[in-house]
Amino acid sequence: MAGNSLNSVDPEIAGLITAEERRQADTVKLIASENYVSKAVLEATGTVLTNKYSEGYAGKRYYEGQQVIDQIETIAVERAKSLFGVNHANVQPYSGSPANLAIYLAFLNPGDTVLGMGLPFGGHLTHGWSVSATGKWFNSVRYGVRKETGRIDMDEVRALALEHRPKLIFCGGTAIPRTIDFPAFAEVAREVGAVLAADIAHIAGLVAGGAHPSPVGHADVISTTTHKTLRGPRGAMLMATSDEHATALNKAVFPGLQGGPHNHTTAAIAVALHEAAQPDFKAYAAQVVKNAQALADELAGRGFDLVSGGTDNHLILMDLTPKGIGGKPAAKALDRAGLETNYNTVPFDPRKPFDPSGIRIGTPSVTSRGMGEAEMRQIGAWIDEVVTAVAKGDAEDVIGRVHREVSDLTAQFPAPGLS
Ligand code: DSN
C-alpha cells in the first residue's frame, strides 16, 4: 500500500483531482483571490515534509530531527525579509485568518477596541466583523467608503479613531479596487497610539513586484496570505520591522495559537518567494494591473457600474443593479459559460450577503496564463453578453456559445502547474 500511487490506492479521489485539474484548465478563472502556482510550488507541497512535527522556531524546537526543517524555514524567513524589505518574518501561520488572529493575541486583550474596514465595504471577517471571533471577543468599530466615490474615507477613519481610541487599526481587505494609502493610515494610528496592521493578502504579489506601494515603514505589522497575487501555496506570513512587535507576533503564533507548522507549506512558500524575487515577477505584477484596467475599461464602456469607477490593482467590483440582475444569478450563469467569478456585496448594498448586488473579478490567474489586454477585452465582451442575456431571461444559447469560445481561448493559454 505504502508504495502505491494515488490512482491505484484511491481512484475515486484521484479521478476527482483530475477532474478539478481539467476544470481549472478549461475555465477563465477570475476569482480575485486565486492563482495558478508553478509546478515547482506544487511539487514542494506534495513532499515528505508533511510527515514532520516542528513546534517552535529554527534552533529552538520541541522535537528532535529538525536538521533539515530548520534550514528550510530559515530560508523561507530570509527570502520573505529580503523580498519585502522587513527585519522580521514569521512563515508559520496556517492561513490569513489565523495570521490575523495572532495580531489580536499579540497586542490586544479581549474587549479592547479594533478599528477595521466593514466587510460589506471590502474589509475581511477578521478585521472585526460581527460574526467573526474578532467581532465577538473585541469591541470592533468599522469604517467604510464614501458613497459618492466608492473610496475609503480617511476623514471617517480619523474621526472614528479619535472617538474610539482603538488599540489596533487594520487597513487592507478583500474587495478594495483602489490603492491603500498606508502613510495616511499610519498617521491616524500614530495620533491615537494604535498598532497599525496592514493586511496585504490580496496585493502581496503586487507589493513584491512593485505594482502597489509597500506598507513597510508605515505599518507596524503586516499580514499576508501566500496564495493570492503572491502565487504561492495556501499559507500566510506575518512581518514586522521592530524586534518588540516581532517577538509578540512570534509568541502569538506559537505557542499562542498554533502547534506544529506545516513544513511542506513552508517549503513551498520558500519556492514561491524565490520565484517572486525574479525579474519576470515584476513584469507579471505590472501586467496583472494593466489587465485589470483593460477589463475595467471594457466593462465600463459596456455600461457596467464599477465601484470607485475603475481599479488601481488586480480587482474589479461591479454593482449589477443597473443591469437588472443580482450578483448571484449573474455569477452562476458566468460560471456555466466558463467564466469563474464570485458574487460579492458592494458598498451600501441593500441586499443580503448570500444574494448581493455585485460580482468581484480579478486578473491574477488569467495573467499567470499569459493573457494580455486583448484577451481582457474579449472577456469583458463575454461577461456583458452573458449578464445581459441572463437579465433578459434567455441565456441558454449565449452561455453555450460563450463556453465554446472560452474553451478555444483557454486552449491557447496553458495554465502554469497543470499537466
Ligand atoms: N477568501 C478570501 C477572498 O476571496 O478574498 C479572503 O479571505
XYZ file of C-alpha atoms and ligand atoms in Angstrom:
426
model
C 0.000 0.000 0.000
C 2.688 2.483 1.081
C 4.420 2.482 -2.320
C 1.292 2.652 -4.434
C 0.207 5.682 -6.387
C -2.892 7.695 -5.587
C -4.555 6.322 -8.677
C -4.371 2.733 -7.516
C -4.980 3.385 -3.792
C -7.929 5.748 -4.187
C -9.147 6.030 -7.761
C -12.220 7.955 -6.624
C -10.232 10.873 -5.178
C -7.607 10.609 -7.944
C -10.358 10.926 -10.523
C -11.837 13.963 -8.802
C -8.437 15.666 -8.626
C -8.007 15.042 -12.357
C -11.478 16.471 -12.975
C -10.632 19.586 -10.959
C -7.377 19.979 -12.882
C -9.324 19.793 -16.144
C -11.882 22.295 -14.832
C -9.122 24.733 -13.874
C -7.510 24.325 -17.287
C -10.751 24.908 -19.195
C -12.036 27.867 -17.171
C -11.261 31.557 -17.335
C -10.568 31.921 -13.640
C -11.464 35.439 -12.500
C -11.662 34.884 -8.739
C -9.599 37.818 -7.446
C -8.039 35.847 -4.591
C -6.929 32.809 -6.623
C -3.988 31.994 -8.853
C -2.150 29.101 -10.505
C 1.008 28.046 -8.657
C 4.018 26.792 -10.587
C 4.932 23.130 -10.902
C 7.820 23.811 -8.506
C 5.485 25.155 -5.794
C 3.077 22.244 -6.322
C 5.930 19.756 -6.068
C 7.141 21.212 -2.767
C 3.657 20.950 -1.225
C 3.394 17.228 -2.008
C 6.515 16.064 -0.180
C 7.619 14.065 2.878
C 7.925 17.338 4.790
C 4.279 16.733 5.703
C 5.468 13.897 7.964
C 7.421 16.104 10.370
C 6.399 17.943 13.535
C 8.412 21.094 14.355
C 6.824 23.072 17.203
C 8.934 26.120 17.930
C 11.230 28.084 15.668
C 14.509 27.242 13.913
C 17.163 26.443 16.540
C 14.574 26.197 19.325
C 12.242 23.267 18.698
C 10.409 20.868 20.978
C 11.027 17.760 18.838
C 14.290 16.268 17.550
C 15.098 15.643 13.902
C 14.957 19.268 12.716
C 18.285 19.229 10.832
C 16.552 19.801 7.501
C 13.375 21.599 8.558
C 15.337 24.320 10.359
C 17.204 25.057 7.133
C 14.010 25.191 5.081
C 12.210 27.514 7.499
C 15.256 29.775 7.800
C 15.485 30.066 4.012
C 11.767 30.924 3.796
C 12.118 33.583 6.507
C 15.225 35.133 4.911
C 13.560 35.220 1.482
C 10.467 36.919 2.922
C 12.637 39.505 4.687
C 14.602 40.230 1.548
C 11.597 40.346 -0.830
C 9.514 42.693 1.311
C 12.384 44.611 2.951
C 11.396 43.819 6.548
C 13.511 42.893 9.575
C 11.334 40.017 10.761
C 9.092 37.412 9.149
C 7.097 34.510 10.526
C 6.098 31.958 7.874
C 4.161 29.609 10.164
C 0.543 30.922 10.204
C -1.729 28.310 8.654
C -3.587 30.902 6.606
C -4.769 34.516 6.623
C -7.381 34.275 9.380
C -5.026 32.591 11.896
C -2.359 35.150 10.980
C -4.742 37.996 11.763
C -5.870 36.323 14.988
C -2.234 36.226 16.051
C -2.114 40.013 15.707
C -5.015 40.323 18.176
C -3.384 37.909 20.581
C -0.081 39.766 20.330
C -1.388 43.270 21.019
C -4.927 43.196 22.461
C -6.857 41.788 25.395
C -10.453 40.596 24.958
C -12.762 43.611 24.944
C -10.141 46.005 23.570
C -11.082 48.099 20.558
C -10.144 47.348 16.953
C -10.895 49.626 14.006
C -11.213 47.830 10.671
C -12.956 48.162 7.342
C -16.503 46.813 7.404
C -16.884 43.540 5.492
C -19.579 44.879 3.108
C -17.257 47.737 2.173
C -14.386 45.434 1.234
C -12.780 44.515 4.571
C -12.222 40.993 5.915
C -14.109 38.953 8.515
C -11.076 39.064 10.809
C -10.913 42.855 10.803
C -13.630 42.879 13.470
C -16.758 41.798 11.588
C -19.633 40.789 13.884
C -19.864 37.062 13.052
C -16.099 36.554 13.445
C -14.401 35.850 16.782
C -12.691 39.198 16.223
C -16.072 40.947 16.286
C -17.427 38.854 19.178
C -14.450 38.986 21.535
C -13.260 42.514 20.793
C -15.019 45.845 20.641
C -14.988 46.464 16.919
C -15.586 49.720 15.136
C -15.814 49.853 11.327
C -15.024 52.347 8.642
C -16.289 52.286 5.075
C -16.056 54.181 1.813
C -17.555 57.441 0.626
C -20.850 56.857 -1.175
C -20.008 59.283 -3.983
C -16.521 57.943 -4.733
C -16.505 54.328 -3.528
C -13.130 55.122 -1.918
C -12.004 54.852 1.692
C -12.953 57.926 3.653
C -9.811 58.823 5.636
C -11.699 61.613 7.435
C -14.102 58.980 8.740
C -11.189 56.704 9.715
C -9.568 59.523 11.687
C -12.824 60.642 13.331
C -13.629 57.053 14.406
C -10.082 56.572 15.697
C -10.220 59.766 17.758
C -13.648 58.866 19.140
C -12.987 55.192 19.977
C -9.190 55.165 20.616
C -8.606 51.680 19.116
C -5.557 49.688 20.200
C -5.364 48.145 16.722
C -6.213 49.512 13.282
C -6.462 47.263 10.217
C -6.049 48.513 6.686
C -6.396 46.350 3.592
C -9.158 43.950 2.682
C -10.712 41.636 0.127
C -12.655 43.832 -2.271
C -10.817 47.168 -2.431
C -10.115 48.140 -6.056
C -8.001 51.157 -5.153
C -4.509 51.787 -3.746
C -4.316 51.582 0.050
C -2.911 54.801 1.468
C -0.558 53.286 4.057
C 1.037 56.627 5.095
C -2.411 58.119 5.817
C -3.370 55.117 7.975
C -0.018 55.331 9.777
C -0.637 58.983 10.616
C -4.024 58.134 12.173
C -2.565 55.171 14.078
C 0.263 57.330 15.440
C -2.184 60.029 16.513
C -4.163 57.615 18.691
C -1.293 55.323 19.713
C -2.699 52.256 17.900
C -0.800 49.380 16.331
C -1.296 49.583 12.547
C -1.730 46.221 10.821
C -1.630 46.162 7.028
C -3.392 43.089 5.662
C -1.866 42.812 2.191
C -3.195 39.321 1.428
C -4.757 40.421 -1.851
C -1.959 42.670 -3.051
C 1.182 40.948 -1.684
C 2.335 39.942 -5.172
C 1.758 43.476 -6.428
C 3.742 44.887 -3.497
C 6.568 42.376 -4.074
C 6.555 43.167 -7.793
C 6.484 46.934 -7.306
C 2.951 47.401 -8.688
C 1.470 48.677 -5.407
C 3.145 50.868 -2.741
C 4.624 48.925 0.157
C 3.332 49.232 3.733
C 6.886 48.776 5.039
C 7.924 51.834 7.012
C 4.278 52.718 7.670
C 2.544 49.686 9.194
C 3.791 48.196 12.468
C 2.844 44.707 11.388
C 1.991 43.203 8.018
C -0.068 40.088 7.438
C -0.494 38.295 4.167
C -1.640 35.047 2.720
C 0.814 33.487 0.302
C -1.554 32.125 -2.341
C -3.194 35.125 -3.977
C -1.225 37.549 -6.170
C 1.954 36.225 -4.482
C 1.269 32.885 -6.265
C 2.443 30.519 -3.546
C 0.801 27.660 -1.625
C -2.126 28.078 0.774
C -0.441 29.696 3.753
C 0.357 33.011 5.404
C 3.104 35.197 6.826
C 3.422 37.913 9.440
C 6.075 40.577 9.094
C 7.347 43.383 11.310
C 10.104 45.942 11.500
C 10.671 46.245 15.252
C 12.063 43.483 17.483
C 9.315 44.153 20.013
C 6.465 43.641 17.534
C 8.165 40.581 16.046
C 8.628 38.930 19.453
C 4.965 39.499 20.305
C 3.846 38.057 16.950
C 6.097 35.005 17.232
C 4.759 34.186 20.697
C 1.201 34.656 19.475
C 1.629 32.249 16.545
C 3.430 29.642 18.668
C 2.572 28.727 21.366
C -0.319 31.187 21.398
C -2.455 29.840 18.602
C -0.831 27.026 16.691
C 1.030 23.767 17.128
C 3.482 22.478 14.561
C 3.954 24.457 11.360
C 3.051 22.793 8.059
C 6.568 22.193 6.820
C 5.553 21.181 3.292
C 3.798 24.552 3.033
C 6.834 26.355 4.446
C 8.998 24.820 1.716
C 6.504 25.801 -0.970
C 6.354 29.351 0.436
C 10.156 29.485 0.144
C 9.905 28.407 -3.506
C 7.196 30.989 -4.249
C 9.258 33.738 -2.596
C 12.227 32.733 -4.742
C 10.031 32.947 -7.855
C 8.636 36.330 -6.772
C 12.188 37.683 -6.441
C 12.930 37.026 -10.132
C 12.794 39.899 -12.646
C 9.887 38.344 -14.571
C 7.686 38.572 -11.471
C 7.861 42.383 -11.695
C 6.547 42.132 -15.252
C 3.827 39.759 -14.036
C 2.685 42.154 -11.295
C 2.595 45.097 -13.716
C 0.618 43.046 -16.246
C -1.932 41.970 -13.595
C -2.757 45.659 -13.074
C -2.734 46.511 -16.800
C -5.083 43.601 -17.440
C -7.463 44.653 -14.665
C -7.512 48.194 -16.055
C -8.187 46.988 -19.611
C -11.002 44.739 -18.374
C -12.421 47.559 -16.232
C -12.325 49.918 -19.197
C -14.119 47.395 -21.414
C -16.807 46.736 -18.793
C -17.339 50.433 -18.020
C -17.688 51.097 -21.752
C -20.425 48.482 -21.825
C -22.401 50.241 -19.116
C -21.290 48.279 -16.044
C -21.291 50.204 -12.755
C -17.766 49.780 -11.305
C -17.307 50.573 -7.618
C -14.969 53.613 -7.485
C -15.222 53.831 -11.282
C -12.285 51.527 -12.025
C -9.260 49.884 -10.465
C -5.662 50.543 -9.418
C -4.869 46.917 -8.687
C -5.869 43.363 -9.601
C -9.600 43.517 -8.905
C -12.836 44.993 -10.112
C -16.025 45.218 -8.071
C -19.256 45.783 -10.029
C -22.772 46.635 -8.917
C -25.132 44.822 -11.300
C -28.268 46.639 -10.160
C -28.379 48.861 -13.272
C -28.201 45.688 -15.386
C -31.377 44.429 -13.718
C -29.837 41.319 -12.137
C -28.333 40.272 -8.782
C -24.740 39.176 -8.357
C -25.584 35.560 -7.582
C -27.584 34.626 -10.706
C -25.027 36.510 -12.794
C -22.049 34.666 -11.233
C -23.808 31.311 -11.646
C -24.549 31.962 -15.323
C -20.996 33.172 -15.943
C -19.644 30.013 -14.304
C -21.739 27.890 -16.665
C -20.172 29.839 -19.522
C -16.667 29.027 -18.219
C -16.101 32.458 -16.642
C -15.475 31.939 -12.923
C -16.196 34.919 -10.626
C -17.762 35.332 -7.190
C -20.870 37.216 -6.170
C -19.994 39.945 -3.719
C -21.588 42.679 -1.655
C -20.994 46.224 -2.864
C -20.762 49.272 -0.587
C -24.208 50.257 0.796
C -25.653 47.045 -0.631
C -29.383 46.817 0.167
C -29.321 43.040 -0.497
C -28.155 40.185 1.745
C -24.530 38.841 1.637
C -25.729 35.472 0.264
C -27.637 37.223 -2.529
C -25.798 40.517 -3.022
C -25.842 43.110 -5.802
C -22.348 42.676 -7.169
C -19.652 40.449 -8.545
C -15.914 40.623 -7.933
C -13.476 39.964 -10.763
C -9.693 39.628 -10.650
C -6.867 39.180 -13.120
C -4.071 37.311 -11.213
C -4.912 33.883 -12.700
C -5.520 34.882 -16.299
C -2.288 36.897 -16.218
C -0.418 33.827 -14.954
C -1.653 32.074 -18.116
C -0.017 34.786 -20.222
C -3.208 36.552 -21.279
C -2.959 40.272 -22.047
C -5.141 43.279 -22.645
C -6.673 41.961 -25.901
C -7.914 38.848 -24.093
C -9.279 41.036 -21.271
C -11.387 42.978 -23.764
C -12.752 39.702 -25.145
C -13.519 38.504 -21.610
C -15.302 41.800 -20.902
C -17.427 41.297 -24.017
C -18.352 37.751 -22.933
C -19.273 38.935 -19.424
C -21.529 41.572 -20.974
C -23.178 39.087 -23.346
C -23.899 36.545 -20.618
C -25.102 39.042 -17.985
C -27.327 40.847 -20.493
C -28.835 37.566 -21.719
C -29.478 36.265 -18.188
C -31.098 39.552 -17.167
C -33.453 39.147 -20.156
C -34.194 35.557 -19.051
C -32.998 33.951 -22.281
C -29.386 32.903 -21.840
C -29.021 29.215 -22.798
C -27.790 29.762 -26.354
C -25.453 32.577 -25.331
C -23.994 30.549 -22.439
C -23.395 27.585 -24.753
C -21.687 29.665 -27.441
C -19.559 31.671 -24.959
C -18.472 28.432 -23.284
C -17.223 27.071 -26.615
C -15.343 30.310 -27.294
C -13.877 30.281 -23.756
C -12.583 26.733 -24.385
C -10.884 27.890 -27.588
C -9.180 30.707 -25.665
C -8.053 28.628 -22.678
C -6.566 26.036 -25.041
C -4.229 28.749 -26.368
C -3.037 29.779 -22.881
C -1.980 26.734 -20.817
C -2.127 27.381 -17.086
C 1.096 27.011 -15.037
C 1.345 23.923 -12.886
C -1.254 21.895 -14.764
C -0.268 18.838 -16.781
N -11.408 34.282 0.757
C -10.562 35.427 0.524
C -11.005 36.213 -0.657
O -11.588 35.629 -1.553
O -10.758 37.401 -0.748
C -10.460 36.276 1.725
O -10.187 35.521 2.838
